[in-house]
PDB file of C-alpha atoms and ligand atoms in Angstrom:
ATOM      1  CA  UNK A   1       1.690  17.085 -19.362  1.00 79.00           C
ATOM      2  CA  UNK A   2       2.278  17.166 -15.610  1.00 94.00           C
ATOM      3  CA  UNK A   3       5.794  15.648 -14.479  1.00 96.00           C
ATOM      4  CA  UNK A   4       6.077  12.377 -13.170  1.00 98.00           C
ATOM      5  CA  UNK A   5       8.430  10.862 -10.535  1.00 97.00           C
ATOM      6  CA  UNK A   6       6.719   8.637  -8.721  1.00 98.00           C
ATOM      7  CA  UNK A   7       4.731   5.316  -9.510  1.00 98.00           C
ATOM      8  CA  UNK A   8       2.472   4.368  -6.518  1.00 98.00           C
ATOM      9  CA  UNK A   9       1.599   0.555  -6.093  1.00 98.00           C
ATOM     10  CA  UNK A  10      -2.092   0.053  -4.031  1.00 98.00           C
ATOM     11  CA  UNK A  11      -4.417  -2.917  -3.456  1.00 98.00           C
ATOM     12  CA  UNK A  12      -8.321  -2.410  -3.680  1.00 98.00           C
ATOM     13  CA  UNK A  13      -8.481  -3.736  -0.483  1.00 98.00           C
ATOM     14  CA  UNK A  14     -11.549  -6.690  -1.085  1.00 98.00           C
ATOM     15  CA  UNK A  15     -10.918  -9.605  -0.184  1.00 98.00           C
ATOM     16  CA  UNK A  16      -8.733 -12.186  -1.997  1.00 97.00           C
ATOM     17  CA  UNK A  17     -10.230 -13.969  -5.152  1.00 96.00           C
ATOM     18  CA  UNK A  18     -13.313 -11.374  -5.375  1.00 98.00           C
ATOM     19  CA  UNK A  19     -13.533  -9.609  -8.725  1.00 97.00           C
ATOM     20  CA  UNK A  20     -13.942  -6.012  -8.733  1.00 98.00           C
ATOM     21  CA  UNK A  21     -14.318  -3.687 -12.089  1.00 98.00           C
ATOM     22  CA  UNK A  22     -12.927  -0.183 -12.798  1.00 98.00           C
ATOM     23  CA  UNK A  23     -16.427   0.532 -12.596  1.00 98.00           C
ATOM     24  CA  UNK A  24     -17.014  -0.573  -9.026  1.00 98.00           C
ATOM     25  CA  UNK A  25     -13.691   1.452  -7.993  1.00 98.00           C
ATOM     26  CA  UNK A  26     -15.284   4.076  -9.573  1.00 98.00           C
ATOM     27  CA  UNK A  27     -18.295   4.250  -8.096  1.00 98.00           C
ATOM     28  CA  UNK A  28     -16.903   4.154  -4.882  1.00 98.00           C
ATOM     29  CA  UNK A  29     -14.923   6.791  -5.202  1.00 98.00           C
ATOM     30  CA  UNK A  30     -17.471   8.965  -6.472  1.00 98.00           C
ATOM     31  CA  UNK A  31     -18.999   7.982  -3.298  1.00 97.00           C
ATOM     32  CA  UNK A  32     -15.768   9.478  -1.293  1.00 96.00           C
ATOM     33  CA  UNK A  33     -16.403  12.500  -3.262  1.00 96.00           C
ATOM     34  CA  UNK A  34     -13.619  12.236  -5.736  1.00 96.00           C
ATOM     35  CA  UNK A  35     -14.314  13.178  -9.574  1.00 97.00           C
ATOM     36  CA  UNK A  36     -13.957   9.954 -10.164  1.00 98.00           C
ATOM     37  CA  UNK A  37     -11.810   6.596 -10.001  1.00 98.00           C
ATOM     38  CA  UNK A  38      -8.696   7.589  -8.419  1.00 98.00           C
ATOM     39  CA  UNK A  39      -6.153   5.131  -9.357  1.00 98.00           C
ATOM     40  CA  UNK A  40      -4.586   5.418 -13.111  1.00 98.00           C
ATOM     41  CA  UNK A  41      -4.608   1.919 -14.303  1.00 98.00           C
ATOM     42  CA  UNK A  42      -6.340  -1.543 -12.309  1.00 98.00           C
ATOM     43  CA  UNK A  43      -5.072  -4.685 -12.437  1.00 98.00           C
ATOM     44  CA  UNK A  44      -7.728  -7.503 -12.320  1.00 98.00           C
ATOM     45  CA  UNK A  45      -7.176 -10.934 -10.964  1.00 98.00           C
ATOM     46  CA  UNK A  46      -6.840 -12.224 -14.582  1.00 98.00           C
ATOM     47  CA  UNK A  47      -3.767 -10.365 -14.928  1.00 98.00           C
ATOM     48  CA  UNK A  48      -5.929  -7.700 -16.806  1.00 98.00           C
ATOM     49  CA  UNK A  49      -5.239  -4.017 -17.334  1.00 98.00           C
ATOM     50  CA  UNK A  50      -7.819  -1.655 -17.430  1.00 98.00           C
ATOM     51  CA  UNK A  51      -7.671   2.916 -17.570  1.00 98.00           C
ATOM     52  CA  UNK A  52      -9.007   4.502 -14.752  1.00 98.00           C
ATOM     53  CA  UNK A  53      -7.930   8.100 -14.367  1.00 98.00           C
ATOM     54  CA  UNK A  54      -6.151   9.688 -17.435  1.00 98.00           C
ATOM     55  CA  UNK A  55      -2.417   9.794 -16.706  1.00 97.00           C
ATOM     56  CA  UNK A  56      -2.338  13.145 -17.580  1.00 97.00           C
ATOM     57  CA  UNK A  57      -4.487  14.098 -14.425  1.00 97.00           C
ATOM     58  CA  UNK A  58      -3.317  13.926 -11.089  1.00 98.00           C
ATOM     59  CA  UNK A  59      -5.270  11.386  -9.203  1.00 98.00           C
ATOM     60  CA  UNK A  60      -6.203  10.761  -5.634  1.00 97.00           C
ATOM     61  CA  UNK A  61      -4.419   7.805  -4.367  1.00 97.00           C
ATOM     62  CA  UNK A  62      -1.886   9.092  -1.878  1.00 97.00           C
ATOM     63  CA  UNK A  63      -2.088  11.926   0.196  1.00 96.00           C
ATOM     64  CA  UNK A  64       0.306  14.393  -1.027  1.00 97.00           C
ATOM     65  CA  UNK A  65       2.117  12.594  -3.551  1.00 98.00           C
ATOM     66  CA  UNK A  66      -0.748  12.825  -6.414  1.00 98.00           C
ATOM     67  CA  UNK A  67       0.296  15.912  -8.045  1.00 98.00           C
ATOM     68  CA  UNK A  68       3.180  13.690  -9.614  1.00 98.00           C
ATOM     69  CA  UNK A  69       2.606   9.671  -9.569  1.00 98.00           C
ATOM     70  CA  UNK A  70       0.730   7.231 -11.276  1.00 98.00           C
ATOM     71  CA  UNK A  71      -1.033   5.385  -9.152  1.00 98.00           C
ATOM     72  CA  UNK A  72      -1.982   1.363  -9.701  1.00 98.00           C
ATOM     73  CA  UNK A  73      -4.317  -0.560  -7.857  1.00 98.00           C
ATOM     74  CA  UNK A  74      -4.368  -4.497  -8.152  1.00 98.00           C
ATOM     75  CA  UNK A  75      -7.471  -5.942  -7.147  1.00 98.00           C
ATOM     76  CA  UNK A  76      -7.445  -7.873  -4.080  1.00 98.00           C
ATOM     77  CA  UNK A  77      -4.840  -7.539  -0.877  1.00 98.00           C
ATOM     78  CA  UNK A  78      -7.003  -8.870   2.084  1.00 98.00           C
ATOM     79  CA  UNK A  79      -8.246 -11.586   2.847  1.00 98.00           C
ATOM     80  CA  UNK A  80     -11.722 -13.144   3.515  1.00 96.00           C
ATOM     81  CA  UNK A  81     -11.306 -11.549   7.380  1.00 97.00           C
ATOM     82  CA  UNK A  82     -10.587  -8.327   5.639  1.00 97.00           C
ATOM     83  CA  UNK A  83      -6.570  -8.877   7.522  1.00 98.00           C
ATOM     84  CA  UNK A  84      -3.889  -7.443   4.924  1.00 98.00           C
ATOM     85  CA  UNK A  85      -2.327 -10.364   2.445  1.00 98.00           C
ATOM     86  CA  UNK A  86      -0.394 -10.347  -0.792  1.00 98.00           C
ATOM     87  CA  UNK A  87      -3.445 -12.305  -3.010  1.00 98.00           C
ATOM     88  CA  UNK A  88      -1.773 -11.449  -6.098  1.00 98.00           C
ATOM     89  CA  UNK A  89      -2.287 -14.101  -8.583  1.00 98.00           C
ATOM     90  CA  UNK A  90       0.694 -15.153 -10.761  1.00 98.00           C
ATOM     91  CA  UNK A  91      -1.014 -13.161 -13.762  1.00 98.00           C
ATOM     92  CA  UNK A  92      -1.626 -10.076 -11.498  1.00 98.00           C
ATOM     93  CA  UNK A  93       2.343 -10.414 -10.352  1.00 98.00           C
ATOM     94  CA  UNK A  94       3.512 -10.732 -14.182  1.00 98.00           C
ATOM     95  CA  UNK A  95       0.772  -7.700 -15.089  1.00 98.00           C
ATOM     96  CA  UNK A  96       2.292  -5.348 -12.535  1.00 98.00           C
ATOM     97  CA  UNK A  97       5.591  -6.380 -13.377  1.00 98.00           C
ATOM     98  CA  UNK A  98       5.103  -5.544 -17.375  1.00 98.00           C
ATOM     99  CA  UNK A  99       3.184  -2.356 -16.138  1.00 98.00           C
ATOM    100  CA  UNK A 100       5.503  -0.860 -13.942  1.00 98.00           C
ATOM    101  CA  UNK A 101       8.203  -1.402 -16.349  1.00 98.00           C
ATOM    102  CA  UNK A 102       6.339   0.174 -19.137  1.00 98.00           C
ATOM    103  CA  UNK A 103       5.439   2.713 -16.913  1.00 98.00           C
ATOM    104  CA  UNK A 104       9.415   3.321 -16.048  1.00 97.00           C
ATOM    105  CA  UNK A 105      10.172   3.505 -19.739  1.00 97.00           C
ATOM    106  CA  UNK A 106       7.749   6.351 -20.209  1.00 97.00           C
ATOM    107  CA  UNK A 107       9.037   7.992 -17.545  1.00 97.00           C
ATOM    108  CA  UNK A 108      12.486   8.150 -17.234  1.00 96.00           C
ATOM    109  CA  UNK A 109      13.820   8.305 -14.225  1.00 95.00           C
ATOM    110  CA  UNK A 110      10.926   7.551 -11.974  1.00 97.00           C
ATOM    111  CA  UNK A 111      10.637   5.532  -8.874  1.00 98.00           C
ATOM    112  CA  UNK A 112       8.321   3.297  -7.739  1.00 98.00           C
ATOM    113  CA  UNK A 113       6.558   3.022  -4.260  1.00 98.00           C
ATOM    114  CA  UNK A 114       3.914   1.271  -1.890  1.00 98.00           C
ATOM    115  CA  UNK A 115       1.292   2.963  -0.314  1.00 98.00           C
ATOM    116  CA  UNK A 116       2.751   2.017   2.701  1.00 98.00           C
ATOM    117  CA  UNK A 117       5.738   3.935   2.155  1.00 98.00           C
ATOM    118  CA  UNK A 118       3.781   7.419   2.354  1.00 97.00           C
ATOM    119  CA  UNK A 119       0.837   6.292   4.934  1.00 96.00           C
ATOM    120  CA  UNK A 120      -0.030   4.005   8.323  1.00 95.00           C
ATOM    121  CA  UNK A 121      -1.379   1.654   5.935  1.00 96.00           C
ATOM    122  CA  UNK A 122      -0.911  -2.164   4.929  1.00 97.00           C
ATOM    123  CA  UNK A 123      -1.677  -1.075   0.972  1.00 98.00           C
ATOM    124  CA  UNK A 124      -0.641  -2.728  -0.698  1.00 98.00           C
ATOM    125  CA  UNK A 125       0.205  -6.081   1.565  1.00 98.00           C
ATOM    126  CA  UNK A 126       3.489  -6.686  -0.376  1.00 98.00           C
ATOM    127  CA  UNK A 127       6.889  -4.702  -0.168  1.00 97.00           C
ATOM    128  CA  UNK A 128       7.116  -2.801  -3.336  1.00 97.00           C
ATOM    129  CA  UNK A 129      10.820  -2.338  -2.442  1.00 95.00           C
ATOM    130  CA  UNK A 130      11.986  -5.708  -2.724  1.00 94.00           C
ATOM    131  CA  UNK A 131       9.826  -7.023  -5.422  1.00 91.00           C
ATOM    132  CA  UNK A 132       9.343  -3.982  -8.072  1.00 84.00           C
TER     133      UNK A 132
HETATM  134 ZN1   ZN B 201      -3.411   2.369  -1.189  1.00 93.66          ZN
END
């Protein structure tokens, strides 16, 4: 098992209220060239949980910080303009809540992060700092 210190919050980046599978991440991603879906786990606007990557594989979320994070993506985080905004429903807020901490449990010691924190981005359109 690789180590892991780092849990990495993202958005999918469509706009607020659309749904969007594992297997649409996945796809697109394939599209980038990746191996597949880079995020570990996906949180769906239903407050829904869903595998992407094996944890035990790095993935390809954040440039140079992959070899050891998990990284989450909630659907959603613009809005219909495509302009960064926290959409997170109130089941997607409790979901990454109960993930994160489950996550922390597992791996002792770890921190957890926003995109933002590690790139010029908005990802994920909330501050991960105050709130997880
Ligand atoms: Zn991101």
């Amino acid at each position: 098992m690789r180590k892991i210190n780092k849990i990495i919050i993202h958005c999918s980046a469509t706009p607020e209220g659309r749904p969007v599978s594992v297997k649409d991440i996945d796809r697109w991603h394939r599209e980038r060239g990746f191996s597949e879906i880079g995020y570990h786990w996906v949180v769906y606007l239903d407050g829904s949980v869903h595998p992407g990557r094996s944890e035990d594989v790095a993935g390809a979320h954040t440039v140079g910080h992959n070899a050891n994070s998990i990284g989450i993506c909630y659907i959603g985080g613009v809005d219909k303009n495509m302009k960064a905004k926290d959409t997170r429903t109130a089941e997607q807020k409790m979901a990454l809540h109960e993930l994160v901490a489950k996550l922390k449990n597992k791996y002792p010691g770890t921190t957890v992060h926003g995109h933002n924190e590690f790139a010029a981005k908005a990802c994920p359109s909330f501050n991960v700092q105050t709130e997880l």
